[in-house]
Amino acid sequence: MEKQQNIKQKLPDKFSNFSEWYQQLILRSGLADYSSVSGCIVYRPLAYAIWEKIMQEVDKRFKQLGIKNCYFPLFIPEKLFEKEAEHIAGFKPEVAWVTHAGDTKLAERLAVRPTSEAIMYASYSKWIRSWRDLPLKLNQWNNVVRWEFKHPVPFLRGREFLWNEGHNAYATEKEAMEDLWKILNIYKDVCENILALYGIVGKKTELEKFAGAVSSYAIEFLLPNGKAAQGPDAHFDGENFAKAYDICFLDQQQQKRYVQQITYAISTRMIGVMVAIHSDNHGLVLPPKVAPTKIVIIPIFDKQTKQNVLDYAKQVKSELVKLLSNSDSDAIIIDDREQYTPGYKFNEYELKGVPVRIEIGMRDIEQESVTVFRRDTLERFTIKLSQLSKIKELLDEIQKNLFEKAKQFLLSNVVTVNNIDELKQAIANKKMAKANFCCTKECEQNIAEQLEAITPRVIALDEKPNENDKCIFCGKKAQAVVYFARSY
Ligand SMILES: [Zn+2]
C-alpha cells in the first residue's frame, strides 16, 4: 500500500523547483540511488540499460573509425602521473590515492585513475617505434574517480563516473585533427539521434580546456535551471604528452619525431542531461531509441474477461515484435501483474518514462482496436488492430518531437549580450549568454574572479565578431563569440 501511494505522489514542479524535482525523479523512477559513499551513486538497471545503449551506439561508430577497445589498470604510480606538469596540476587536487596494502605502507603511492593518460602513454612509449606503428587508436570503457568537493548531483557531478576514454596517436597533426572532428561528429550524432538532445559544439577557452591539452572541443547543453552541462569532448594534445612520456617514432625519412595525440570522452553525465531536458512533472520521458522498454501493454480485465484480454494482448505483442523487428526481450512488455491496479501501472510507467503505453480492455477487443498513450505529449487515442504499424511511426515521431523540443529549448534560451550587466541579467533569467570576447587568459581570469560561477562555456565555431567589435569585459578587440553560463 505504501508503495502504491509513493507512485501516485506528485513530483515537485520542474520549472519552479528544478533541483528538488531532479533529485526525486532520479530516485523515484528507479534510475539511481545514493550509496554509503558520499558523492558515489548506484546505477540501477534502468540507468545502466540507458548507459549500455549509449555505449553500443558510440562503440559501433568508433569501430568503423578503426578504434579498438582495451583495458589498462585502475592504478597509476605517482611517478608516472607527475610527468606532464599541467596535467598533474589540473588533476592532483581531486586524486584519490592508495597508500596501503593491508597494514603495510606502499613504497610508492598509487593514484586511482582520474583519467588514464599517464598509465596508457607509458605503454605507448614502448609500443610506438616507427611510422608503421601509427596511427594507434585505443579506447577504454571504464570508471574514473575524481574526489571533488563540490556539491554532488546524481549523474551530473559525482566522485566516480563511467565513460569512454579514447587515446589516439598519429604521425601528423592533420590526421589527428581529421579524426578529432570525425569523433566529435560521432558524439553529436549519438546525442542528437539517439538521446534526442541538441547542444552547442564549440572550442574551449584557455582556462576551461583539458589539463595538458593544446585545444579542447566540447558539446555544451543547457539545462532547464539555466545551468550549462558539458557533454562529450575531444582534445588535441599536440606533442605535449608525447614529450612528457617520450612517445616518438622514426618517420619515413628515418627522422625521430614525436606523435600527435587526441583524447575523447562521453560519460554517464549524459544520462543526467537527457533526463533533465526531456522529463516532466509526471516523471521520466525517454526517447524511444534509448528506452530499454519502448512499449508497455497493460491488459485491463476481471475474472470473466481475463483469458480473452490476455490472449488479445499477446497477439498484439507478437505483431508489434514483428513490426519493430526488435529482438530485445524488454523492448515490448505485457504487464499482467494482478496485485497492482491498471491506474497504478499507468502512473508507474509514466514515472519510468516508457514512450508508448497500450491499454487493452474488453471494449478495445470488441472494436478490434487498442488504446494508445504517448508519454511525451500525454495524448491518448485509439487505433485499429489492422493499423498497428502506426505504432512504429509513432515511436519515430516521439523521437523526432523530443529532439525538436530540445533544440527549440536551447535556441530560444540563448541571448546575445553587449555588456556585463546584460550578461548578468541573462544568466539570472536562466539563459545562456553569447558575447564578444578577447579570449586572453588575463581577461578570463578576471571574469572568474568577478563573476563567480559564470564561466565561458565554448567559443562559437560558426560565428565571428565584426572588425570593430570589442570584448564586453575589457574593451579590447574581440577575437571570438563565446557562450557564457553557470555550469555543473
Ligand atoms: Zn577581454
GROMACS .gro file of C-alpha atoms and ligand atoms in nm:
model
  489
    1MET     CA    1   0.000   0.000   0.000
    2GLU     CA    2   0.280   0.236   0.095
    3LYS     CA    3   0.446   0.174  -0.240
    4GLN     CA    4   0.121   0.249  -0.426
    5GLN     CA    5   0.093   0.588  -0.259
    6ASN     CA    6   0.455   0.662  -0.344
    7ILE     CA    7   0.386   0.610  -0.715
    8LYS     CA    8   0.088   0.844  -0.706
    9GLN     CA    9   0.262   1.112  -0.502
   10LYS     CA   10   0.336   1.414  -0.722
   11LEU     CA   11   0.686   1.525  -0.809
   12PRO     CA   12   0.791   1.881  -0.722
   13ASP     CA   13   0.745   2.125  -1.012
   14LYS     CA   14   1.025   2.104  -1.268
   15PHE     CA   15   1.042   2.471  -1.356
   16SER     CA   16   0.996   2.636  -1.019
   17ASN     CA   17   1.190   2.377  -0.817
   18PHE     CA   18   1.426   2.207  -1.058
   19SER     CA   19   1.678   2.077  -0.808
   20GLU     CA   20   1.424   1.900  -0.585
   21TRP     CA   21   1.234   1.775  -0.893
   22TYR     CA   22   1.553   1.627  -1.040
   23GLN     CA   23   1.667   1.454  -0.722
   24GLN     CA   24   1.327   1.299  -0.652
   25LEU     CA   25   1.282   1.198  -1.014
   26ILE     CA   26   1.614   1.012  -1.017
   27LEU     CA   27   1.526   0.820  -0.701
   28ARG     CA   28   1.158   0.751  -0.763
   29SER     CA   29   1.191   0.648  -1.126
   30GLY     CA   30   1.442   0.385  -1.017
   31LEU     CA   31   1.730   0.525  -1.219
   32ALA     CA   32   1.975   0.554  -0.933
   33ASP     CA   33   2.013   0.552  -0.559
   34TYR     CA   34   2.253   0.710  -0.313
   35SER     CA   35   2.520   0.485  -0.166
   36SER     CA   36   2.717   0.470   0.158
   37VAL     CA   37   2.998   0.662  -0.014
   38SER     CA   38   2.928   1.033  -0.039
   39GLY     CA   39   2.925   1.153  -0.399
   40CYS     CA   40   2.901   0.798  -0.541
   41ILE     CA   41   2.567   0.670  -0.667
   42VAL     CA   42   2.428   0.328  -0.752
   43TYR     CA   43   2.334   0.289  -1.118
   44ARG     CA   44   2.018   0.081  -1.102
   45PRO     CA   45   1.919  -0.139  -1.401
   46LEU     CA   46   1.720   0.136  -1.576
   47ALA     CA   47   2.014   0.379  -1.575
   48TYR     CA   48   2.259   0.107  -1.665
   49ALA     CA   49   2.044  -0.005  -1.959
   50ILE     CA   50   2.049   0.354  -2.088
   51TRP     CA   51   2.426   0.364  -2.045
   52GLU     CA   52   2.459   0.032  -2.231
   53LYS     CA   53   2.264   0.182  -2.519
   54ILE     CA   54   2.492   0.487  -2.530
   55MET     CA   55   2.797   0.257  -2.520
   56GLN     CA   56   2.666   0.036  -2.802
   57GLU     CA   57   2.583   0.329  -3.027
   58VAL     CA   58   2.915   0.506  -2.970
   59ASP     CA   59   3.117   0.185  -2.982
   60LYS     CA   60   2.989   0.065  -3.318
   61ARG     CA   61   3.067   0.407  -3.470
   62PHE     CA   62   3.416   0.406  -3.311
   63LYS     CA   63   3.488   0.065  -3.462
   64GLN     CA   64   3.412   0.198  -3.809
   65LEU     CA   65   3.690   0.452  -3.747
   66GLY     CA   66   3.935   0.176  -3.658
   67ILE     CA   67   3.929   0.247  -3.285
   68LYS     CA   68   3.996  -0.066  -3.076
   69ASN     CA   69   3.889  -0.132  -2.718
   70CYS     CA   70   4.138  -0.227  -2.448
   71TYR     CA   71   4.177  -0.211  -2.073
   72PHE     CA   72   4.452  -0.054  -1.861
   73PRO     CA   73   4.500  -0.074  -1.482
   74LEU     CA   74   4.288   0.133  -1.246
   75PHE     CA   75   4.603   0.240  -1.059
   76ILE     CA   76   4.868   0.485  -1.170
   77PRO     CA   77   5.209   0.502  -0.994
   78GLU     CA   78   5.274   0.854  -0.863
   79LYS     CA   79   5.596   0.899  -1.066
   80LEU     CA   80   5.420   0.825  -1.394
   81PHE     CA   81   5.132   1.052  -1.306
   82GLU     CA   82   5.359   1.350  -1.244
   83LYS     CA   83   5.534   1.356  -1.581
   84GLU     CA   84   5.312   1.611  -1.756
   85ALA     CA   85   5.314   1.927  -1.542
   86GLU     CA   86   4.985   2.091  -1.649
   87HIS     CA   87   4.807   1.757  -1.640
   88ILE     CA   88   4.907   1.685  -1.282
   89ALA     CA   89   4.833   2.043  -1.174
   90GLY     CA   90   4.482   2.009  -1.317
   91PHE     CA   91   4.401   1.676  -1.157
   92LYS     CA   92   4.603   1.649  -0.837
   93PRO     CA   93   4.355   1.823  -0.606
   94GLU     CA   94   4.094   1.557  -0.694
   95VAL     CA   95   4.305   1.241  -0.694
   96ALA     CA   96   4.224   0.957  -0.454
   97TRP     CA   97   4.540   0.772  -0.351
   98VAL     CA   98   4.604   0.413  -0.250
   99THR     CA   99   4.867   0.429   0.023
  100HIS     CA  100   4.843   0.094   0.200
  101ALA     CA  101   4.810  -0.277   0.125
  102GLY     CA  102   4.657  -0.419   0.440
  103ASP     CA  103   4.858  -0.251   0.713
  104THR     CA  104   5.173  -0.217   0.506
  105LYS     CA  105   5.255   0.124   0.365
  106LEU     CA  106   5.328   0.113  -0.009
  107ALA     CA  107   5.672   0.225  -0.125
  108GLU     CA  108   5.504   0.439  -0.390
  109ARG     CA  109   5.153   0.581  -0.371
  110LEU     CA  110   4.912   0.474  -0.645
  111ALA     CA  111   4.660   0.717  -0.792
  112VAL     CA  112   4.312   0.582  -0.861
  113ARG     CA  113   4.278   0.697  -1.221
  114PRO     CA  114   4.103   1.031  -1.272
  115THR     CA  115   4.184   0.972  -1.643
  116SER     CA  116   4.440   0.736  -1.798
  117GLU     CA  117   4.692   0.939  -1.997
  118ALA     CA  118   4.973   0.860  -1.754
  119ILE     CA  119   4.933   0.482  -1.747
  120MET     CA  120   4.848   0.443  -2.115
  121TYR     CA  121   5.126   0.661  -2.253
  122ALA     CA  122   5.395   0.469  -2.064
  123SER     CA  123   5.285   0.174  -2.283
  124TYR     CA  124   5.251   0.385  -2.597
  125SER     CA  125   5.614   0.488  -2.549
  126LYS     CA  126   5.713   0.119  -2.565
  127TRP     CA  127   5.480   0.018  -2.848
  128ILE     CA  128   5.535   0.300  -3.093
  129ARG     CA  129   5.872   0.280  -3.271
  130SER     CA  130   5.819   0.361  -3.636
  131TRP     CA  131   5.572   0.534  -3.866
  132ARG     CA  132   5.443   0.183  -3.940
  133ASP     CA  133   5.303   0.163  -3.584
  134LEU     CA  134   5.079   0.464  -3.647
  135PRO     CA  135   4.805   0.559  -3.611
  136LEU     CA  136   4.734   0.391  -3.279
  137LYS     CA  137   4.368   0.428  -3.179
  138LEU     CA  138   4.274   0.277  -2.842
  139ASN     CA  139   3.969   0.323  -2.626
  140GLN     CA  140   3.863   0.209  -2.280
  141TRP     CA  141   3.511   0.186  -2.141
  142ASN     CA  142   3.579   0.226  -1.771
  143ASN     CA  143   3.520   0.418  -1.449
  144VAL     CA  144   3.721   0.708  -1.314
  145VAL     CA  145   3.740   0.874  -0.973
  146ARG     CA  146   3.769   1.249  -0.916
  147TRP     CA  147   3.736   1.334  -0.549
  148GLU     CA  148   3.551   1.660  -0.593
  149PHE     CA  149   3.434   1.870  -0.304
  150LYS     CA  150   3.158   2.048  -0.490
  151HIS     CA  151   2.801   1.951  -0.413
  152PRO     CA  152   2.735   1.613  -0.583
  153VAL     CA  153   2.433   1.578  -0.812
  154PRO     CA  154   2.343   1.230  -0.943
  155PHE     CA  155   2.493   1.176  -1.292
  156LEU     CA  156   2.577   1.545  -1.338
  157ARG     CA  157   2.851   1.571  -1.079
  158GLY     CA  158   2.992   1.286  -0.875
  159ARG     CA  159   3.313   1.135  -0.749
  160GLU     CA  160   3.301   0.823  -0.964
  161PHE     CA  161   3.155   0.805  -1.310
  162LEU     CA  162   3.158   0.580  -1.616
  163TRP     CA  163   3.286   0.692  -1.954
  164ASN     CA  164   3.485   0.608  -2.260
  165GLU     CA  165   3.835   0.742  -2.280
  166GLY     CA  166   3.986   0.729  -2.624
  167HIS     CA  167   4.356   0.795  -2.678
  168ASN     CA  168   4.484   0.815  -3.035
  169ALA     CA  169   4.837   0.879  -3.162
  170TYR     CA  170   4.924   0.994  -3.516
  171ALA     CA  171   5.223   1.086  -3.726
  172THR     CA  172   5.078   1.425  -3.823
  173GLU     CA  173   4.857   1.695  -3.676
  174LYS     CA  174   4.646   1.687  -3.991
  175GLU     CA  175   4.546   1.323  -3.941
  176ALA     CA  176   4.490   1.382  -3.569
  177MET     CA  177   4.254   1.676  -3.632
  178GLU     CA  178   4.066   1.493  -3.907
  179ASP     CA  179   3.985   1.212  -3.665
  180LEU     CA  180   3.907   1.456  -3.383
  181TRP     CA  181   3.629   1.605  -3.596
  182LYS     CA  182   3.500   1.264  -3.700
  183ILE     CA  183   3.483   1.164  -3.334
  184LEU     CA  184   3.307   1.485  -3.229
  185ASN     CA  185   3.058   1.418  -3.506
  186ILE     CA  186   3.002   1.066  -3.374
  187TYR     CA  187   2.920   1.212  -3.033
  188LYS     CA  188   2.695   1.474  -3.191
  189ASP     CA  189   2.518   1.206  -3.393
  190VAL     CA  190   2.453   0.990  -3.084
  191CYS     CA  191   2.340   1.291  -2.878
  192GLU     CA  192   2.102   1.413  -3.147
  193ASN     CA  193   1.972   1.092  -3.300
  194ILE     CA  194   1.973   0.856  -3.002
  195LEU     CA  195   1.941   1.081  -2.695
  196ALA     CA  196   1.736   1.342  -2.885
  197LEU     CA  197   1.949   1.624  -2.743
  198TYR     CA  198   2.071   1.942  -2.905
  199GLY     CA  199   2.392   2.104  -2.788
  200ILE     CA  200   2.640   2.366  -2.900
  201VAL     CA  201   2.963   2.232  -3.045
  202GLY     CA  202   3.248   2.469  -2.973
  203LYS     CA  203   3.605   2.520  -2.866
  204LYS     CA  204   3.704   2.563  -2.502
  205THR     CA  205   3.876   2.880  -2.379
  206GLU     CA  206   4.227   2.871  -2.229
  207LEU     CA  207   4.117   2.827  -1.867
  208GLU     CA  208   3.842   2.577  -1.949
  209LYS     CA  209   4.041   2.343  -2.172
  210PHE     CA  210   4.160   1.999  -2.061
  211ALA     CA  211   4.467   1.997  -1.836
  212GLY     CA  212   4.760   1.926  -2.067
  213ALA     CA  213   4.578   1.979  -2.398
  214VAL     CA  214   4.664   2.228  -2.674
  215SER     CA  215   4.295   2.276  -2.750
  216SER     CA  216   3.966   2.126  -2.634
  217TYR     CA  217   3.631   2.094  -2.806
  218ALA     CA  218   3.302   2.004  -2.642
  219ILE     CA  219   2.928   1.984  -2.686
  220GLU     CA  220   2.754   2.206  -2.431
  221PHE     CA  221   2.395   2.158  -2.317
  222LEU     CA  222   2.163   2.394  -2.134
  223LEU     CA  223   1.950   2.252  -1.853
  224PRO     CA  224   1.609   2.391  -1.755
  225ASN     CA  225   1.758   2.554  -1.443
  226GLY     CA  226   1.979   2.770  -1.663
  227LYS     CA  227   2.299   2.580  -1.588
  228ALA     CA  228   2.517   2.453  -1.869
  229ALA     CA  229   2.644   2.096  -1.865
  230GLN     CA  230   2.947   1.995  -2.066
  231GLY     CA  231   2.875   1.685  -2.270
  232PRO     CA  232   3.118   1.478  -2.473
  233ASP     CA  233   3.453   1.635  -2.552
  234ALA     CA  234   3.767   1.585  -2.758
  235HIS     CA  235   4.112   1.729  -2.703
  236PHE     CA  236   4.407   1.792  -2.929
  237ASP     CA  237   4.722   1.737  -2.723
  238GLY     CA  238   4.981   1.810  -2.992
  239GLU     CA  239   5.315   1.680  -2.866
  240ASN     CA  240   5.256   1.777  -2.501
  241PHE     CA  241   5.212   1.425  -2.367
  242ALA     CA  242   5.440   1.270  -2.630
  243LYS     CA  243   5.729   1.480  -2.495
  244ALA     CA  244   5.645   1.408  -2.132
  245TYR     CA  245   5.609   1.032  -2.187
  246ASP     CA  246   5.864   1.000  -2.467
  247ILE     CA  247   5.630   0.870  -2.737
  248CYS     CA  248   5.834   0.907  -3.054
  249PHE     CA  249   5.881   0.729  -3.384
  250LEU     CA  250   6.111   0.720  -3.684
  251ASP     CA  251   5.936   0.871  -3.985
  252GLN     CA  252   5.982   0.755  -4.344
  253GLN     CA  253   6.298   0.967  -4.371
  254GLN     CA  254   6.434   0.797  -4.056
  255GLN     CA  255   6.390   1.120  -3.860
  256LYS     CA  256   6.289   1.089  -3.494
  257ARG     CA  257   5.959   1.270  -3.427
  258TYR     CA  258   5.701   1.295  -3.151
  259VAL     CA  259   5.350   1.164  -3.213
  260GLN     CA  260   5.047   1.396  -3.231
  261GLN     CA  261   4.770   1.293  -2.991
  262ILE     CA  262   4.400   1.333  -2.935
  263THR     CA  263   4.177   1.213  -2.650
  264TYR     CA  264   3.798   1.200  -2.629
  265ALA     CA  265   3.520   1.102  -2.391
  266ILE     CA  266   3.147   1.067  -2.335
  267SER     CA  267   3.029   0.996  -1.982
  268THR     CA  268   2.729   0.892  -1.773
  269ARG     CA  269   2.667   1.264  -1.720
  270MET     CA  270   2.470   1.241  -2.046
  271ILE     CA  271   2.207   1.032  -1.862
  272GLY     CA  272   2.155   1.328  -1.628
  273VAL     CA  273   2.146   1.580  -1.912
  274MET     CA  274   1.892   1.372  -2.103
  275VAL     CA  275   1.670   1.318  -1.800
  276ALA     CA  276   1.680   1.686  -1.706
  277ILE     CA  277   1.591   1.810  -2.052
  278HIS     CA  278   1.316   1.570  -2.163
  279SER     CA  279   1.136   1.473  -1.842
  280ASP     CA  280   0.832   1.642  -1.687
  281ASN     CA  281   0.627   1.660  -1.369
  282HIS     CA  282   0.487   1.310  -1.430
  283GLY     CA  283   0.832   1.152  -1.441
  284LEU     CA  284   1.094   1.046  -1.689
  285VAL     CA  285   1.047   1.095  -2.061
  286LEU     CA  286   1.281   0.865  -2.253
  287PRO     CA  287   1.342   0.884  -2.627
  288PRO     CA  288   1.234   0.552  -2.786
  289LYS     CA  289   1.583   0.483  -2.917
  290VAL     CA  290   1.729   0.487  -2.568
  291ALA     CA  291   1.437   0.348  -2.366
  292PRO     CA  292   1.501  -0.017  -2.267
  293THR     CA  293   1.123  -0.070  -2.274
  294LYS     CA  294   0.965   0.111  -2.568
  295ILE     CA  295   0.610  -0.018  -2.536
  296VAL     CA  296   0.423  -0.148  -2.235
  297ILE     CA  297   0.095  -0.332  -2.288
  298ILE     CA  298  -0.145  -0.314  -1.996
  299PRO     CA  299  -0.434  -0.561  -2.008
  300ILE     CA  300  -0.742  -0.449  -1.815
  301PHE     CA  301  -0.956  -0.742  -1.705
  302ASP     CA  302  -1.167  -0.907  -1.439
  303LYS     CA  303  -1.212  -1.278  -1.366
  304GLN     CA  304  -1.451  -1.329  -1.657
  305THR     CA  305  -1.257  -1.140  -1.919
  306LYS     CA  306  -0.904  -1.233  -1.811
  307GLN     CA  307  -0.836  -1.508  -2.066
  308ASN     CA  308  -0.979  -1.310  -2.358
  309VAL     CA  309  -0.790  -0.995  -2.274
  310LEU     CA  310  -0.460  -1.172  -2.212
  311ASP     CA  311  -0.487  -1.367  -2.539
  312TYR     CA  312  -0.555  -1.045  -2.729
  313ALA     CA  313  -0.265  -0.869  -2.552
  314LYS     CA  314  -0.028  -1.150  -2.650
  315GLN     CA  315  -0.144  -1.129  -3.009
  316VAL     CA  316  -0.082  -0.751  -3.013
  317LYS     CA  317   0.260  -0.803  -2.861
  318SER     CA  318   0.368  -1.064  -3.113
  319GLU     CA  319   0.256  -0.845  -3.402
  320LEU     CA  320   0.447  -0.550  -3.257
  321VAL     CA  321   0.759  -0.760  -3.210
  322LYS     CA  322   0.738  -0.850  -3.581
  323LEU     CA  323   0.670  -0.490  -3.689
  324LEU     CA  324   0.953  -0.344  -3.486
  325SER     CA  325   1.184  -0.637  -3.560
  326ASN     CA  326   1.324  -0.589  -3.213
  327SER     CA  327   1.474  -0.899  -3.058
  328ASP     CA  328   1.534  -0.738  -2.719
  329SER     CA  329   1.302  -0.911  -2.473
  330ASP     CA  330   1.248  -0.594  -2.269
  331ALA     CA  331   1.156  -0.373  -2.564
  332ILE     CA  332   0.786  -0.464  -2.560
  333ILE     CA  333   0.637  -0.599  -2.240
  334ILE     CA  334   0.296  -0.705  -2.112
  335ASP     CA  335   0.234  -0.612  -1.750
  336ASP     CA  336  -0.025  -0.863  -1.633
  337ARG     CA  337   0.053  -0.837  -1.261
  338GLU     CA  338  -0.272  -0.875  -1.073
  339GLN     CA  339  -0.154  -0.726  -0.743
  340TYR     CA  340  -0.146  -0.378  -0.899
  341THR     CA  341  -0.438  -0.185  -1.048
  342PRO     CA  342  -0.421  -0.052  -1.407
  343GLY     CA  343  -0.417   0.302  -1.265
  344TYR     CA  344  -0.115   0.221  -1.054
  345LYS     CA  345   0.062   0.078  -1.359
  346PHE     CA  346  -0.019   0.387  -1.568
  347ASN     CA  347   0.149   0.606  -1.307
  348GLU     CA  348   0.442   0.372  -1.274
  349TYR     CA  349   0.526   0.364  -1.646
  350GLU     CA  350   0.476   0.738  -1.675
  351LEU     CA  351   0.727   0.778  -1.392
  352LYS     CA  352   0.968   0.540  -1.565
  353GLY     CA  353   0.933   0.716  -1.900
  354VAL     CA  354   0.816   0.429  -2.122
  355PRO     CA  355   0.747   0.606  -2.456
  356VAL     CA  356   0.425   0.422  -2.554
  357ARG     CA  357   0.159   0.255  -2.341
  358ILE     CA  358  -0.107   0.033  -2.494
  359GLU     CA  359  -0.420  -0.031  -2.290
  360ILE     CA  360  -0.636  -0.329  -2.376
  361GLY     CA  361  -0.981  -0.385  -2.227
  362MET     CA  362  -1.293  -0.569  -2.348
  363ARG     CA  363  -1.413  -0.259  -2.534
  364ASP     CA  364  -1.090  -0.247  -2.734
  365ILE     CA  365  -1.134  -0.614  -2.823
  366GLU     CA  366  -1.494  -0.562  -2.936
  367GLN     CA  367  -1.385  -0.274  -3.158
  368GLU     CA  368  -1.076  -0.459  -3.283
  369SER     CA  369  -0.859  -0.173  -3.167
  370VAL     CA  370  -0.616  -0.072  -2.892
  371THR     CA  371  -0.593   0.240  -2.677
  372VAL     CA  372  -0.260   0.415  -2.713
  373PHE     CA  373  -0.096   0.667  -2.480
  374ARG     CA  374   0.215   0.858  -2.581
  375ARG     CA  375   0.438   0.964  -2.294
  376ASP     CA  376   0.591   1.277  -2.449
  377THR     CA  377   0.266   1.464  -2.517
  378LEU     CA  378   0.040   1.268  -2.276
  379GLU     CA  379  -0.209   1.218  -2.563
  380ARG     CA  380  -0.443   0.920  -2.567
  381PHE     CA  381  -0.618   0.776  -2.873
  382THR     CA  382  -0.732   0.451  -3.027
  383ILE     CA  383  -0.602   0.274  -3.334
  384LYS     CA  384  -0.739  -0.022  -3.524
  385LEU     CA  385  -0.567  -0.356  -3.488
  386SER     CA  386  -0.524  -0.361  -3.865
  387GLN     CA  387  -0.321  -0.039  -3.839
  388LEU     CA  388  -0.079  -0.148  -3.572
  389SER     CA  389   0.210  -0.050  -3.798
  390LYS     CA  390   0.130   0.309  -3.696
  391ILE     CA  391   0.299   0.233  -3.365
  392LYS     CA  392   0.632   0.212  -3.541
  393GLU     CA  393   0.571   0.554  -3.696
  394LEU     CA  394   0.462   0.682  -3.356
  395LEU     CA  395   0.792   0.581  -3.197
  396ASP     CA  396   0.980   0.768  -3.472
  397GLU     CA  397   0.756   1.068  -3.422
  398ILE     CA  398   0.819   1.073  -3.045
  399GLN     CA  399   1.193   1.053  -3.105
  400LYS     CA  400   1.175   1.342  -3.351
  401ASN     CA  401   0.944   1.550  -3.134
  402LEU     CA  402   1.176   1.523  -2.834
  403PHE     CA  403   1.473   1.634  -3.041
  404GLU     CA  404   1.283   1.929  -3.190
  405LYS     CA  405   1.166   2.036  -2.845
  406ALA     CA  406   1.520   2.012  -2.706
  407LYS     CA  407   1.656   2.212  -2.997
  408GLN     CA  408   1.389   2.480  -2.960
  409PHE     CA  409   1.454   2.497  -2.587
  410LEU     CA  410   1.823   2.568  -2.638
  411LEU     CA  411   1.787   2.806  -2.931
  412SER     CA  412   1.518   3.008  -2.755
  413ASN     CA  413   1.733   3.039  -2.443
  414VAL     CA  414   2.048   3.185  -2.598
  415VAL     CA  415   2.067   3.565  -2.569
  416THR     CA  416   2.321   3.794  -2.730
  417VAL     CA  417   2.456   4.042  -2.473
  418ASN     CA  418   2.653   4.364  -2.524
  419ASN     CA  419   2.782   4.441  -2.175
  420ILE     CA  420   2.841   4.285  -1.835
  421ASP     CA  421   2.506   4.398  -1.692
  422GLU     CA  422   2.317   4.237  -1.977
  423LEU     CA  423   2.525   3.923  -1.927
  424LYS     CA  424   2.438   3.905  -1.556
  425GLN     CA  425   2.073   3.972  -1.633
  426ALA     CA  426   2.062   3.695  -1.895
  427ILE     CA  427   2.221   3.445  -1.658
  428ALA     CA  428   1.980   3.547  -1.380
  429ASN     CA  429   1.698   3.472  -1.626
  430LYS     CA  430   1.835   3.117  -1.671
  431LYS     CA  431   1.967   3.188  -2.020
  432MET     CA  432   2.292   3.116  -2.194
  433ALA     CA  433   2.458   3.442  -2.298
  434LYS     CA  434   2.651   3.499  -2.617
  435ALA     CA  435   2.910   3.776  -2.614
  436ASN     CA  436   3.216   3.915  -2.789
  437PHE     CA  437   3.530   3.814  -2.604
  438CYS     CA  438   3.901   3.891  -2.640
  439CYS     CA  439   3.996   3.535  -2.538
  440THR     CA  440   4.301   3.643  -2.337
  441LYS     CA  441   4.392   3.443  -2.030
  442GLU     CA  442   4.407   3.762  -1.817
  443CYS     CA  443   4.054   3.867  -1.910
  444GLU     CA  444   3.924   3.517  -1.846
  445GLN     CA  445   4.095   3.516  -1.507
  446ASN     CA  446   3.924   3.846  -1.423
  447ILE     CA  447   3.585   3.708  -1.520
  448ALA     CA  448   3.640   3.407  -1.295
  449GLU     CA  449   3.718   3.640  -1.002
  450GLN     CA  450   3.441   3.893  -1.064
  451LEU     CA  451   3.152   3.686  -1.194
  452GLU     CA  452   3.200   3.381  -0.970
  453ALA     CA  453   3.001   3.094  -1.116
  454ILE     CA  454   2.959   3.241  -1.465
  455THR     CA  455   3.215   3.089  -1.699
  456PRO     CA  456   3.285   3.085  -2.073
  457ARG     CA  457   3.138   2.755  -2.193
  458VAL     CA  458   3.252   2.738  -2.554
  459ILE     CA  459   3.380   2.956  -2.835
  460ALA     CA  460   3.132   2.958  -3.125
  461LEU     CA  461   3.273   2.790  -3.435
  462ASP     CA  462   3.023   2.923  -3.686
  463GLU     CA  463   3.025   3.288  -3.582
  464LYS     CA  464   3.298   3.554  -3.571
  465PRO     CA  465   3.290   3.909  -3.428
  466ASN     CA  466   3.287   4.202  -3.672
  467GLU     CA  467   3.603   4.400  -3.740
  468ASN     CA  468   3.526   4.673  -3.482
  469ASP     CA  469   3.363   4.460  -3.211
  470LYS     CA  470   3.512   4.487  -2.862
  471CYS     CA  471   3.539   4.240  -2.574
  472ILE     CA  472   3.245   4.314  -2.341
  473PHE     CA  473   3.473   4.274  -2.037
  474CYS     CA  474   3.794   4.465  -2.115
  475GLY     CA  475   3.710   4.664  -2.429
  476LYS     CA  476   3.997   4.520  -2.631
  477LYS     CA  477   3.943   4.388  -2.981
  478ALA     CA  478   3.706   4.090  -2.976
  479GLN     CA  479   3.859   3.767  -3.103
  480ALA     CA  480   3.560   3.536  -3.079
  481VAL     CA  481   3.193   3.498  -2.999
  482VAL     CA  482   3.169   3.299  -2.677
  483TYR     CA  483   2.880   3.134  -2.491
  484PHE     CA  484   2.866   3.208  -2.116
  485ALA     CA  485   2.665   3.034  -1.844
  486ARG     CA  486   2.671   2.894  -1.496
  487SER     CA  487   2.776   2.534  -1.513
  488TYR     CA  488   2.785   2.200  -1.337
  489ZN      ZN  489   3.864   4.087  -2.269
   0.00000   0.00000   0.00000
